[in-house]
Each structure stands twice: as structure tokens, then as C-alpha cells.
């Protein structure tokens, strides 16, 4: 009797019907898989593992169906033994049990992954995270670079308004302009699951924008589109790109968020063009008067064409507040203009995120109204959850309020949103240092240096870390040398409340070598800080005339500054230090106390503590040992700051107290 054909066996097994049922079941499994990936952020290998099991299942299904559809063989036939073995193996019972066991093992492995904190490759990788790489300028005119950068910025801004997404900030993505790195490498460095890239071609009144969303872990396209439209449609294109990305990543887009994304900032494209040009200057101003002035000029030109361009008013406010805070221009008129600008933005568009950020910095920089600043930053985050300036702004406020843990929490979030910005990493490093969380602080400093090796700040703060942490002055000196080599023009500049002359004093054991490296430029042209540092060096070298000349120079500068700005606590504190060095006891104590009265720790936990530190130094310099010890006890009782028992052991300023039991107890408290 001849064997039935393979086709006959397929028909006998009713394989078509079986495969149809299996396809339906597989679809249900994949839908469930997609749900659980979104719900629990399952690892990248989970979906491929499910697909592999389903493919293996097809093979097992076909083999089982064919084996079970064979006609029975006569007993004693030659193939009876072999067929029996195959028949025992490929049974429906074994297929079902095997499938259940395979999926059960996959479930157990995934559960173990979740409970163990996830694997290293996918830890903290949010499947709804995206980075927008700089769109390439495809236009013939190179000057249109600002336009393609502006498109990038606006798409980032739109995406930042979607709470269900994690969006990397502009600063980090701009590092990848014209990069040769792969999508996978960029995704790993930025900690995102997806990358948006594209190009912009502008020609006359037409614009062509291509965009494609790519899975960074598998380098697979998730969505792509080419827009070839009139320039007047540029805002609609940006809005559509943001919504398409949200759809592709299964992100929830609320009606309010959709309305914010679809809102057009202006109907005047020439005004929008000038606004983008102003942004290009504002981003690179580095607190430079010339760049800020040019940015403001361009914004004003845009506002002449469209007085209701609210974002331009907000950016003007940021420029004025920044120039005031950075001591480029401390004219109170700057603050007046800053306030008028953000208030105008609110009049045009109530709730504008950029206006809330501008208002936050105005209250932070201008009046030190930290509670009001916090309210503004939080209002901006409510509208634009991924606004990294607002997130970092809240951290700055929490530092001033003495809420250090909340400050660190927000700084870490800012670093996640902007992992390529060395300055944000530096701020996290500083704040962890203030909290005396030295190991974490050093990690952020090292990360900052990896992002930008040609900067001094992180090396300098690492020097502070070792002086406060272990009292390892040789390590501190080595890191200061590293800073002097990397960026001699800013190597010893102050960092918020870190007084640069303290650092010079601690490493002055190598005074001759250090003196050769110092200049006013190494203090970022801060003449007062330079003179106070020179006084510390000269004191260590025993040159009384040089010490007096340095203190007198600093005092003369500070007296002039106080005459112009009598309410600036920083100037009073530094003048107290200079007067103490000159032996002018009454004036020194008056100025030191005036500083802590103007800005006590209760009002500003960051700078207020620095002025309290300076007052202790004033007392010990004047020989007021009991007052100095009382002030040091207060400083060490605070939850944050650079003065620690280790610091006291290595800082020569406290040598007059070394033999006093009260001081010895302070220096031994961390042993």
C-alpha cells in the first residue's frame, strides 16, 4: 500500500484550520506583550523572545499535526519502532505542555529581571524616551543653519509639553551635530530608547522637512514622514511631528497638551525668523554683554513686526535677569526691564511655560524671593514637564531653602534630561559636595569632565571634595593643577559660595609653585578674589608688605562697590575679610556681621552659610578665639557646607586654635 502524499497528510491534519487558530492566538499574545511592555517597561529582549517562541511553536505545531495524522502501521513493520518513538514525542499533550513551560520560563525570567532592578543595559531606559538630533540644514545657504536649529528647538519644546514622554534637552543633543556616531551609540550615551533625526530645506516660501523616528536599541524605523509645504505651514509641521512621535511611542496626549502643541506662536513668519536668530545669540552669550545685547536687538525687531510674540518677551526677560545676576550689569534698571518683559508675555499668553521660567529666574536672581520663584518654576513644569531649565531652577531654589535632598532629586532629574551638559553635571556635583555626599559628588564631577575635558570647574570642585572629605591636600593640589592646565582663565573662579582664597590657603604649602600660576584671569577676572588669594599666599610666605597691599587693594574695590550697592551681602562679607587682614577689628566685625544679617542661613542656606564661614575666619584672624569657636560650632552644626573636621585639620587659618581642647574636639568629631 503506497504512502499518502504530503498534501494529503496536510489535508488530513486540517492544518489550515489549525494554523488559523494559532495565528489568532499569536495575535492575542503579541497584543498582551505590547501592553505589558508599555505598562511595566519590560526589557528590550522580551518582545524578540516572544516572537522566537511563537515561531518555534509553528514548527512544533506542523510537526505534531503531521505525525498525529499518519495512518496506523501494521504491527511488526520495519518502521514500527521509529514511528512509535516519533509518535510518543510529537503529541498534542506534549506540544501544549511544552509551550506552557516555555512561556512560563520566560515569565519567570522577566519577573526576576524586574525584581532584581533590571539588567545593566536596559536599566532606567524608558521606552517612551526620545532625543531629537539637530536637523541637518539641507538648504543651499549656510546662513539657514539657525533656521534648521530653530526647527529642532521647537520640536523639542513641543515634545517637552507631553508629560508621558521623557525628552532630552537641546544642550545634550546639539553635541551630535554632524556626528559620525551610530544611532545605537547616541541612544546609549543619552539613555533613550528612540531617536528623531531629519533635515530641513528652505527655498524661498517653501520648506521641505523630513523626519524619522528610530528605535535606538535595534536601529529600526518606527515612523517616517516627508513634509513639502509652504513656509506658512512650518508650525503645523512641528505640531504634527510631535503628535506622530507620541502616537508611535504609545504616549498619552491629553487635550490640554494637544492644544499647547497646536498653538501657533505668531502668524508673522518674518517675526518668527528674527526670533530664531535671537535664540541663536542668546544660547551662546555666556553672560556676554555683546551677545545678550544682540539677542535683545533681534527680539525687539521681531516684536516690532508682531508685538504679541510672547516667547520673545520671555527671552528678553531671561537676558536681563541673567546679566544682573552674573554681575555683568548690576543696574536695578535691568531687573525692571526683566519684570516688565515677562509680565507682558503673561498678558499675551497666560500660562506660557517660557514666561513662568523667566519669572522664576527674575524672583530668584532679582529679589531672592525663593518661594515665589519655586511657584513659577513649578507652574512651568506643569505646562512643560520636560523643561530642564525649570527642573534645575527648582533645585536651585531648594538649595537656598536648605531642602538639600529635594535639590539633589531635581538636579539628578535635570542631569537625566540633559546628560550632555557639563554645567548641569557640575551643579549636581557641587550640591552633593555641600551635602557631604562625597563619593556621589565625585562621580558627577568625573562625568562632567568626561563630557567636557576642557573645563576647570569640575576639577576645582574635586579639589574641594578631597580637602573636606579626607584632608588630602596633595590630592587637592593635583586637581587644582589639573584645573589650571585645562582652563587657566577660570581655574580658581568662585563656585556659588565656594571662596577661592580658601582653596589657595589650603594648598599654599607649595606657595612659590602656586604663585607662578596665579593671575587675575585664573579667577575669571574677579579682582577681589585674586587680591584675597594673593594675601593668603603672601601671608604663608611671610611677606607682610605684600599681605597688606593685597588687603588694601581688595578693601578699596569693595568700599566702592558697597557705596553703589549697600545691600549686597557678598561685598560686606568680603570687606570684613579684608579689614580683618588689615587688623581693623571694629570695622571687620561690623562688616562680617552685616553680611550675615543681610543674608542669614535661615533665608539662604547656600550663600548665608558662606558668610557665616567668613565670620568665623574674621574672628580667628583678629584673635577672638572664643567667638571663632562659637561660630565654627554653628557652621559645623549645619547640614551642608565645605567646612568639616577634615578641612579644619588642614587649613592653616585655624592654627591659632589648634592647642585648644574645644577646637580639638571639633576636628576629631568625624574620626
XYZ file of C-alpha atoms in Angstrom:
671
model
C 0.000 0.000 0.000
C 1.544 3.278 -1.049
C 2.162 6.077 1.487
C -0.186 9.078 1.312
C 1.227 12.245 -0.258
C 2.390 15.169 1.916
C -0.541 17.252 0.647
C -2.942 14.507 1.650
C -1.439 14.474 5.118
C -1.789 18.309 5.355
C -5.458 17.915 4.465
C -5.920 15.065 6.877
C -4.373 17.117 9.667
C -6.652 20.028 8.811
C -3.521 22.148 9.064
C -5.059 25.283 7.531
C -7.665 25.448 10.274
C -5.051 24.735 12.967
C -2.742 27.471 11.664
C -5.637 29.946 11.536
C -6.426 29.282 15.205
C -2.726 29.541 16.057
C -2.463 32.886 14.213
C -5.369 34.273 16.249
C -3.831 33.061 19.492
C -0.448 34.543 18.485
C -2.055 37.900 17.749
C -3.606 37.886 21.241
C -0.220 37.012 22.777
C 1.517 39.861 20.901
C -1.173 42.354 21.935
C -0.726 41.291 25.556
C 3.053 41.554 25.152
C 2.744 45.105 23.811
C 0.518 46.036 26.761
C 2.924 44.652 29.361
C 5.930 46.299 27.711
C 4.193 49.690 27.914
C 2.837 49.048 31.398
C 5.962 47.744 33.096
C 8.811 48.891 30.828
C 9.937 45.333 30.118
C 13.436 44.696 28.719
C 14.335 45.052 25.047
C 14.818 41.287 24.727
C 11.258 40.445 25.828
C 9.455 41.004 22.503
C 12.087 39.146 20.391
C 11.913 36.253 22.877
C 8.122 36.039 22.490
C 8.429 36.145 18.684
C 11.066 33.375 18.750
C 8.824 31.168 20.892
C 5.862 31.736 18.565
C 7.976 30.811 15.519
C 9.236 27.657 17.223
C 5.604 26.939 18.097
C 4.662 26.948 14.395
C 7.299 24.280 13.668
C 6.160 22.144 16.594
C 2.506 22.634 15.583
C 3.091 21.491 11.986
C 5.235 18.539 13.043
C 2.698 17.379 15.636
C -0.203 17.711 13.213
C 1.603 15.667 10.553
C 2.685 12.950 12.966
C -0.757 12.634 14.516
C -2.419 12.453 11.047
C -0.398 9.375 9.878
C -2.267 6.225 9.113
C -1.649 3.421 11.589
C 1.133 0.981 10.631
C 0.876 -2.753 10.721
C 2.461 -4.379 13.706
C 5.941 -5.729 13.034
C 6.635 -3.495 10.083
C 10.210 -2.213 9.669
C 9.393 1.370 10.635
C 7.142 0.470 13.505
C 9.764 1.178 16.161
C 10.812 4.564 14.707
C 7.232 5.714 14.172
C 6.430 4.766 17.721
C 9.221 6.933 19.092
C 8.153 9.928 16.985
C 4.522 9.397 17.847
C 5.289 9.402 21.553
C 7.308 12.651 21.253
C 5.029 14.680 18.953
C 1.716 14.536 20.764
C -0.770 17.339 21.334
C -0.326 16.924 25.047
C 3.454 17.365 24.782
C 3.038 20.380 22.484
C 0.688 22.141 24.901
C 2.787 21.302 27.986
C 5.994 22.348 26.198
C 4.511 25.667 25.077
C 3.189 26.402 28.536
C 6.549 25.512 30.080
C 8.475 27.747 27.621
C 6.252 30.772 28.257
C 6.330 30.051 31.983
C 10.141 30.134 31.991
C 10.067 33.388 30.016
C 7.665 34.855 32.584
C 9.863 33.731 35.469
C 12.938 35.233 33.833
C 11.165 38.530 33.238
C 9.870 38.622 36.818
C 13.385 38.011 38.076
C 14.639 40.852 35.877
C 12.026 43.220 37.319
C 12.712 42.199 40.929
C 16.488 42.423 40.551
C 16.352 46.044 39.403
C 16.742 45.183 35.676
C 19.858 44.455 33.748
C 22.681 46.915 33.181
C 21.962 47.514 29.511
C 18.336 48.465 29.950
C 18.375 49.909 33.498
C 16.350 53.080 33.710
C 15.766 53.030 29.944
C 12.307 54.499 29.474
C 10.605 53.079 26.343
C 8.900 56.482 25.935
C 12.170 58.421 25.971
C 13.295 60.368 22.906
C 16.153 62.581 21.797
C 15.766 64.944 18.838
C 19.064 65.186 16.988
C 19.894 68.516 15.284
C 18.057 68.638 11.975
C 20.505 68.975 9.100
C 20.478 72.186 7.086
C 19.847 70.975 3.550
C 19.485 74.490 2.129
C 21.970 75.966 -0.316
C 22.528 78.938 2.011
C 24.636 78.147 5.072
C 23.041 81.075 6.888
C 19.868 79.000 7.154
C 21.626 76.960 9.839
C 19.813 78.971 12.513
C 16.502 78.003 10.859
C 17.161 74.255 10.966
C 18.379 74.612 14.562
C 15.194 76.526 15.326
C 13.060 73.716 13.911
C 14.944 71.294 16.176
C 14.380 73.529 19.193
C 10.676 73.940 18.540
C 10.090 70.207 18.105
C 11.920 69.596 21.401
C 9.757 72.267 23.023
C 6.565 70.667 21.684
C 7.601 67.212 22.889
C 8.582 68.645 26.281
C 4.933 69.518 26.850
C 3.909 65.829 26.818
C 4.096 64.532 30.382
C 4.135 60.884 29.272
C 7.428 61.343 27.403
C 10.997 61.784 28.585
C 12.640 64.301 26.236
C 16.357 65.079 26.198
C 17.244 68.768 26.347
C 18.715 70.754 23.469
C 22.165 71.205 25.011
C 22.839 67.481 25.042
C 21.599 66.729 21.527
C 23.482 69.610 19.876
C 26.736 67.797 20.657
C 25.770 65.315 17.959
C 25.561 67.822 15.146
C 27.463 66.348 12.190
C 28.424 63.365 14.347
C 29.672 60.091 12.922
C 28.390 58.096 15.869
C 25.729 55.466 15.267
C 22.147 55.788 16.443
C 22.772 52.966 18.911
C 25.802 54.749 20.390
C 23.928 58.033 20.728
C 20.980 56.286 22.359
C 23.255 54.609 24.898
C 25.059 57.864 25.721
C 21.827 59.819 26.168
C 19.933 56.995 27.866
C 16.973 56.997 25.455
C 15.061 54.309 23.619
C 14.306 56.342 20.481
C 15.979 58.974 18.309
C 14.352 61.500 15.971
C 16.522 62.756 13.134
C 15.838 64.688 9.966
C 16.694 67.576 7.688
C 15.331 70.950 6.633
C 15.490 72.512 3.175
C 14.261 76.083 2.865
C 13.874 77.700 -0.518
C 12.001 80.952 -0.847
C 8.495 80.455 0.510
C 8.760 76.663 0.505
C 10.111 74.336 3.173
C 10.823 70.628 2.978
C 11.241 68.755 6.253
C 11.950 65.063 6.535
C 11.781 63.314 9.899
C 12.229 59.744 11.020
C 11.854 58.132 14.423
C 14.278 55.290 15.084
C 14.411 52.616 17.772
C 17.893 53.303 19.184
C 18.316 49.820 20.640
C 17.608 47.959 17.385
C 18.252 50.720 14.838
C 14.805 50.151 13.314
C 12.484 52.792 11.889
C 9.307 53.354 13.866
C 7.881 56.247 11.833
C 8.972 58.493 8.973
C 7.430 61.364 7.018
C 8.392 63.958 4.428
C 6.659 67.348 4.558
C 6.866 69.520 1.442
C 4.782 72.624 2.081
C 4.566 76.376 2.108
C 6.679 78.084 4.765
C 3.452 79.233 6.400
C 2.798 75.597 7.365
C 6.002 75.233 9.411
C 4.140 75.385 12.728
C 1.655 72.750 11.609
C 4.563 70.508 10.598
C 6.224 70.852 14.014
C 2.944 70.068 15.748
C 2.301 67.040 13.554
C 5.786 65.636 14.145
C 5.307 65.867 17.917
C 1.915 64.147 17.761
C 3.181 61.411 15.445
C 6.025 60.659 17.847
C 3.590 60.478 20.754
C 1.460 58.031 18.753
C 4.434 55.901 17.737
C 5.586 55.615 21.363
C 2.038 54.988 22.650
C 2.289 58.080 24.845
C -0.840 59.587 26.318
C -1.553 63.032 24.866
C -4.106 64.977 26.887
C -6.442 67.521 25.249
C -4.620 70.324 27.076
C -1.249 69.122 25.840
C -2.586 68.832 22.307
C -3.887 72.408 22.484
C -0.490 73.672 23.693
C 1.292 71.820 20.891
C -1.052 73.086 18.181
C -0.874 76.746 19.248
C 0.955 78.954 16.727
C 3.356 81.456 18.375
C 2.841 84.015 15.592
C 1.271 84.480 12.183
C 4.203 86.632 11.046
C 6.929 84.411 9.629
C 9.421 87.266 9.402
C 8.977 87.899 13.131
C 9.463 84.179 13.769
C 12.634 84.247 11.676
C 14.063 87.114 13.762
C 13.068 85.304 16.952
C 15.050 82.231 15.864
C 18.057 84.442 15.086
C 17.785 85.962 18.573
C 17.759 82.495 20.126
C 20.995 81.666 18.328
C 22.698 84.612 20.066
C 21.095 84.060 23.462
C 22.335 80.464 23.575
C 25.967 81.445 23.098
C 26.060 84.646 25.057
C 27.842 83.077 28.107
C 26.745 86.115 30.070
C 28.455 88.325 27.495
C 27.016 91.813 27.194
C 27.577 91.931 23.430
C 25.814 88.639 22.689
C 22.936 89.422 25.054
C 22.550 92.869 23.520
C 22.411 91.418 20.000
C 19.856 88.821 21.110
C 17.696 91.543 22.635
C 18.005 93.670 19.470
C 16.748 90.804 17.315
C 13.886 90.041 19.701
C 12.890 93.728 19.636
C 12.888 93.676 15.827
C 10.648 90.605 15.921
C 8.308 92.362 18.341
C 8.078 95.388 16.055
C 6.589 93.054 13.450
C 4.445 91.158 15.959
C 4.119 92.805 19.396
C 2.229 89.708 20.591
C 5.110 87.257 20.141
C 5.014 86.192 23.795
C 8.050 83.879 23.730
C 10.245 86.773 22.563
C 9.185 88.830 25.604
C 10.037 85.873 27.847
C 13.510 85.521 26.326
C 14.196 89.258 26.737
C 13.362 88.882 30.430
C 15.806 85.968 30.769
C 18.585 88.026 29.210
C 18.112 90.957 31.608
C 17.900 88.771 34.726
C 20.987 86.784 33.750
C 23.110 89.880 33.161
C 22.104 91.226 36.555
C 22.780 88.020 38.497
C 26.154 87.377 36.892
C 27.391 90.831 37.951
C 27.844 91.878 34.321
C 25.419 94.731 34.937
C 24.009 95.210 38.453
C 21.962 98.232 37.454
C 18.489 97.848 39.067
C 17.037 99.004 35.744
C 17.935 95.550 34.409
C 15.503 93.985 36.860
C 12.787 96.479 35.997
C 13.111 95.584 32.312
C 13.155 91.869 33.150
C 9.913 92.133 35.097
C 8.147 94.246 32.504
C 9.091 91.756 29.796
C 7.753 88.602 31.471
C 4.609 90.431 32.621
C 3.993 91.420 29.000
C 4.418 87.779 27.962
C 1.776 86.730 30.502
C -0.615 89.398 29.257
C -0.370 87.959 25.749
C -0.397 84.276 26.685
C -1.342 83.431 30.277
C 0.310 80.213 31.411
C 3.150 80.333 28.865
C 5.868 77.967 30.184
C 8.714 80.172 28.950
C 7.195 83.155 30.790
C 6.932 81.165 34.013
C 10.602 80.202 33.684
C 11.559 83.842 33.068
C 9.531 84.930 36.100
C 11.165 82.205 38.193
C 14.627 83.449 37.368
C 13.569 87.041 37.963
C 12.428 86.246 41.517
C 15.451 84.012 42.099
C 18.051 86.411 40.711
C 16.482 89.763 41.456
C 14.725 89.708 44.804
C 15.721 86.340 46.301
C 12.027 85.627 46.707
C 12.666 81.913 46.631
C 9.134 80.786 47.430
C 7.735 82.849 44.556
C 10.488 81.555 42.260
C 9.595 77.982 43.200
C 5.938 78.595 42.367
C 6.869 79.937 38.933
C 9.199 77.038 38.115
C 6.578 74.510 39.208
C 3.979 76.280 37.078
C 6.303 75.956 34.075
C 6.790 72.231 34.750
C 3.011 71.745 34.929
C 2.775 73.047 31.347
C 6.074 71.661 30.068
C 7.156 68.672 32.209
C 10.469 68.200 30.388
C 11.582 71.852 30.642
C 15.052 71.247 32.034
C 15.626 74.900 32.969
C 12.547 74.821 35.186
C 13.527 71.467 36.721
C 17.014 72.750 37.522
C 15.551 76.056 38.715
C 13.525 74.222 41.368
C 16.738 72.544 42.528
C 18.475 75.901 42.857
C 15.601 77.176 44.970
C 15.613 74.096 47.196
C 19.336 74.627 47.847
C 18.661 78.159 49.040
C 15.792 76.926 51.221
C 18.038 74.272 52.762
C 15.977 71.387 51.358
C 19.050 69.556 50.144
C 17.535 66.154 49.384
C 14.876 67.707 47.161
C 17.559 69.801 45.486
C 19.582 66.684 44.660
C 16.482 64.850 43.420
C 15.711 67.619 40.926
C 19.341 68.029 39.870
C 19.561 64.332 39.100
C 16.395 64.618 37.016
C 17.881 67.620 35.187
C 21.032 65.592 34.513
C 18.886 62.781 33.045
C 17.097 65.229 30.763
C 20.354 66.916 29.763
C 23.159 64.353 30.223
C 25.459 66.168 27.799
C 25.513 69.496 29.643
C 28.663 69.600 31.761
C 27.411 72.632 33.712
C 24.308 70.802 34.953
C 26.515 67.894 35.992
C 28.798 70.353 37.798
C 25.844 71.767 39.722
C 24.850 68.261 40.810
C 28.458 67.649 41.848
C 28.572 70.866 43.904
C 25.266 70.195 45.627
C 26.219 66.657 46.612
C 29.508 68.087 47.873
C 27.697 70.649 50.023
C 25.685 67.757 51.469
C 28.959 65.935 52.220
C 27.948 63.049 49.957
C 31.471 62.941 48.596
C 31.519 59.687 46.621
C 28.392 60.635 44.666
C 29.729 64.154 44.182
C 32.960 62.893 42.688
C 31.094 60.633 40.254
C 29.211 63.626 38.871
C 32.445 65.630 38.627
C 34.118 62.819 36.697
C 31.075 62.579 34.403
C 31.218 66.327 33.805
C 34.892 66.099 32.866
C 34.135 63.211 30.510
C 31.585 65.411 28.728
C 33.901 68.430 28.592
C 37.571 67.839 29.494
C 38.427 71.474 28.672
C 36.810 72.987 31.743
C 38.214 73.746 35.160
C 35.146 73.773 37.348
C 34.768 70.029 37.933
C 38.473 69.572 38.699
C 38.367 72.510 41.088
C 35.343 71.129 42.945
C 37.031 67.725 43.148
C 39.880 69.554 44.873
C 37.405 70.929 47.410
C 35.967 67.435 47.873
C 39.271 65.913 48.981
C 40.105 68.791 51.333
C 36.706 68.475 53.046
C 36.406 64.687 52.846
C 39.818 63.293 53.756
C 42.052 66.323 54.203
C 44.241 65.001 51.364
C 45.878 68.317 50.426
C 48.274 66.714 47.937
C 45.297 65.372 46.002
C 43.660 68.798 46.215
C 46.753 70.478 44.807
C 46.986 67.955 41.965
C 43.373 68.668 40.982
C 43.928 72.439 41.141
C 46.913 71.977 38.828
C 44.650 69.997 36.513
C 42.192 72.902 36.519
C 44.974 75.415 35.844
C 46.082 73.351 32.862
C 42.602 72.721 31.450
C 41.272 76.278 31.671
C 43.710 78.788 33.203
C 41.231 81.606 32.602
C 38.742 80.208 35.131
C 40.724 77.703 37.172
C 40.085 79.294 40.565
C 36.874 81.201 39.975
C 34.315 81.007 42.748
C 31.555 78.425 42.533
C 28.477 79.878 44.185
C 29.574 80.041 47.831
C 32.986 78.356 47.477
C 35.511 81.047 48.380
C 38.527 80.669 46.091
C 41.005 82.194 48.543
C 40.215 79.373 50.996
C 41.393 76.828 48.428
C 44.581 78.812 47.773
C 45.222 78.999 51.520
C 44.935 75.217 51.946
C 47.352 74.378 49.123
C 49.766 77.252 49.875
C 52.394 74.831 51.209
C 53.725 74.955 47.663
C 53.450 78.742 47.606
C 56.219 79.510 45.110
C 54.944 76.990 42.585
C 51.374 78.195 43.005
C 52.225 81.905 42.826
C 53.763 81.414 39.396
C 50.458 80.019 38.122
C 48.113 82.669 39.538
C 46.775 85.686 37.733
C 43.614 87.715 37.923
C 42.467 85.809 34.829
C 42.623 82.498 36.722
C 39.904 83.955 38.971
C 37.760 84.795 35.914
C 38.801 88.459 36.286
C 37.396 88.652 39.838
C 39.932 91.171 41.145
C 38.746 90.973 44.759
C 39.060 87.181 44.859
C 42.511 87.440 43.287
C 43.742 90.008 45.836
C 42.421 87.973 48.776
C 44.150 84.874 47.392
C 47.427 86.773 46.941
C 47.136 87.911 50.569
C 46.843 84.261 51.685
C 49.906 83.288 49.652
C 51.953 86.242 50.877
C 50.950 85.508 54.459
C 52.219 81.942 54.089
C 55.462 83.285 52.631
C 55.920 85.791 55.454
C 55.763 88.864 53.219
C 53.906 91.343 55.447
C 54.106 94.225 52.995
C 52.579 92.136 50.190
C 49.826 90.934 52.516
C 48.879 94.471 53.477
C 48.992 95.735 49.889
C 46.683 92.909 48.725
C 44.154 93.506 51.512
C 44.194 97.265 50.939
C 43.584 96.777 47.223
C 40.631 94.458 47.903
C 39.200 96.810 50.532
C 39.358 99.826 48.206
C 37.458 97.964 45.464
C 34.835 96.650 47.897
C 34.259 100.047 49.523
C 33.433 101.460 46.095
C 31.060 98.583 45.311
C 29.239 98.944 48.631
C 28.784 102.664 48.025
C 26.906 101.716 44.832
C 25.096 98.651 46.244
C 24.889 98.892 50.034
C 22.548 95.917 50.320
C 24.841 93.301 48.732
C 25.828 90.862 51.491
C 28.667 89.385 49.451
C 30.521 92.704 49.337
C 30.129 93.285 53.079
C 31.431 89.798 53.902
C 34.490 90.158 51.667
C 35.179 93.640 53.048
C 35.082 92.174 56.554
C 37.729 89.641 55.469
C 39.924 92.427 54.038
C 39.541 94.622 57.147
C 40.408 91.659 59.405
C 43.571 91.069 57.387
C 44.452 94.731 57.948
C 43.804 94.425 61.694
C 40.838 96.821 61.638
C 38.882 94.899 64.256
C 35.801 97.053 64.761
C 35.178 97.569 61.043
C 35.877 93.908 60.212
C 33.384 92.535 62.734
C 30.831 95.157 61.721
C 31.037 94.169 58.062
C 31.094 90.421 58.758
C 28.009 90.679 60.963
C 26.309 92.968 58.480
C 26.635 90.265 55.817
C 25.013 87.557 57.960
C 22.266 89.992 58.922
C 21.524 90.824 55.301
C 21.511 87.179 54.233
C 21.235 84.768 57.190
C 21.285 80.992 56.787
C 17.568 80.950 57.548
C 16.962 82.965 54.385
C 19.647 81.463 52.150
C 21.173 78.120 53.164
C 23.820 78.399 50.451
C 25.319 81.881 50.487
C 24.147 82.590 54.024
C 26.319 79.728 55.241
C 29.298 81.057 53.269
C 29.036 84.404 55.060
C 28.811 82.568 58.393
C 32.033 80.744 57.457
C 33.721 84.052 56.651
C 32.685 85.499 60.015
C 34.472 82.624 61.792
C 37.603 83.417 59.762
C 37.316 87.109 60.678
C 37.170 86.236 64.385
C 40.175 83.895 64.356
C 42.248 86.361 62.321
C 41.556 89.074 64.907
C 42.431 86.771 67.808
C 38.819 86.490 69.018
C 39.194 82.766 69.718
C 36.028 82.160 71.757
C 33.927 83.944 69.157
C 35.653 81.977 66.392
C 34.984 78.642 68.134
C 31.342 79.521 68.747
C 30.943 80.436 65.073
C 32.693 77.232 63.958
C 30.405 75.128 66.144
C 27.439 76.787 64.464
C 28.866 76.206 60.983
C 29.596 72.529 61.671
C 26.059 72.030 63.003
C 24.617 72.948 59.619
C 23.600 70.029 57.358
C 25.668 71.254 54.427
C 28.870 73.093 53.656
C 32.588 72.747 52.869
C 33.838 73.320 56.425
C 34.317 69.891 58.023
C 36.595 68.448 60.715
C 38.934 67.255 57.934
C 39.037 70.759 56.462
C 39.812 72.297 59.864
C 42.735 69.898 60.301
C 44.468 71.044 57.097
C 43.512 74.732 56.834
C 46.305 76.894 58.318
C 43.810 79.661 59.107
C 42.845 77.762 62.254
C 46.391 77.232 63.544
C 45.879 79.688 66.454
C 43.171 77.353 67.805
C 44.982 74.018 67.461
C 46.029 73.642 71.094
C 42.583 74.438 72.474
C 40.624 71.348 73.665
C 37.387 72.837 72.335
C 38.859 73.072 68.836
C 40.429 69.609 69.054
C 37.022 68.131 69.798
C 35.709 69.781 66.621
C 38.488 68.337 64.462
C 38.102 64.830 65.861
C 34.324 64.599 65.507
C 34.440 62.625 62.214
C 37.105 60.105 63.227
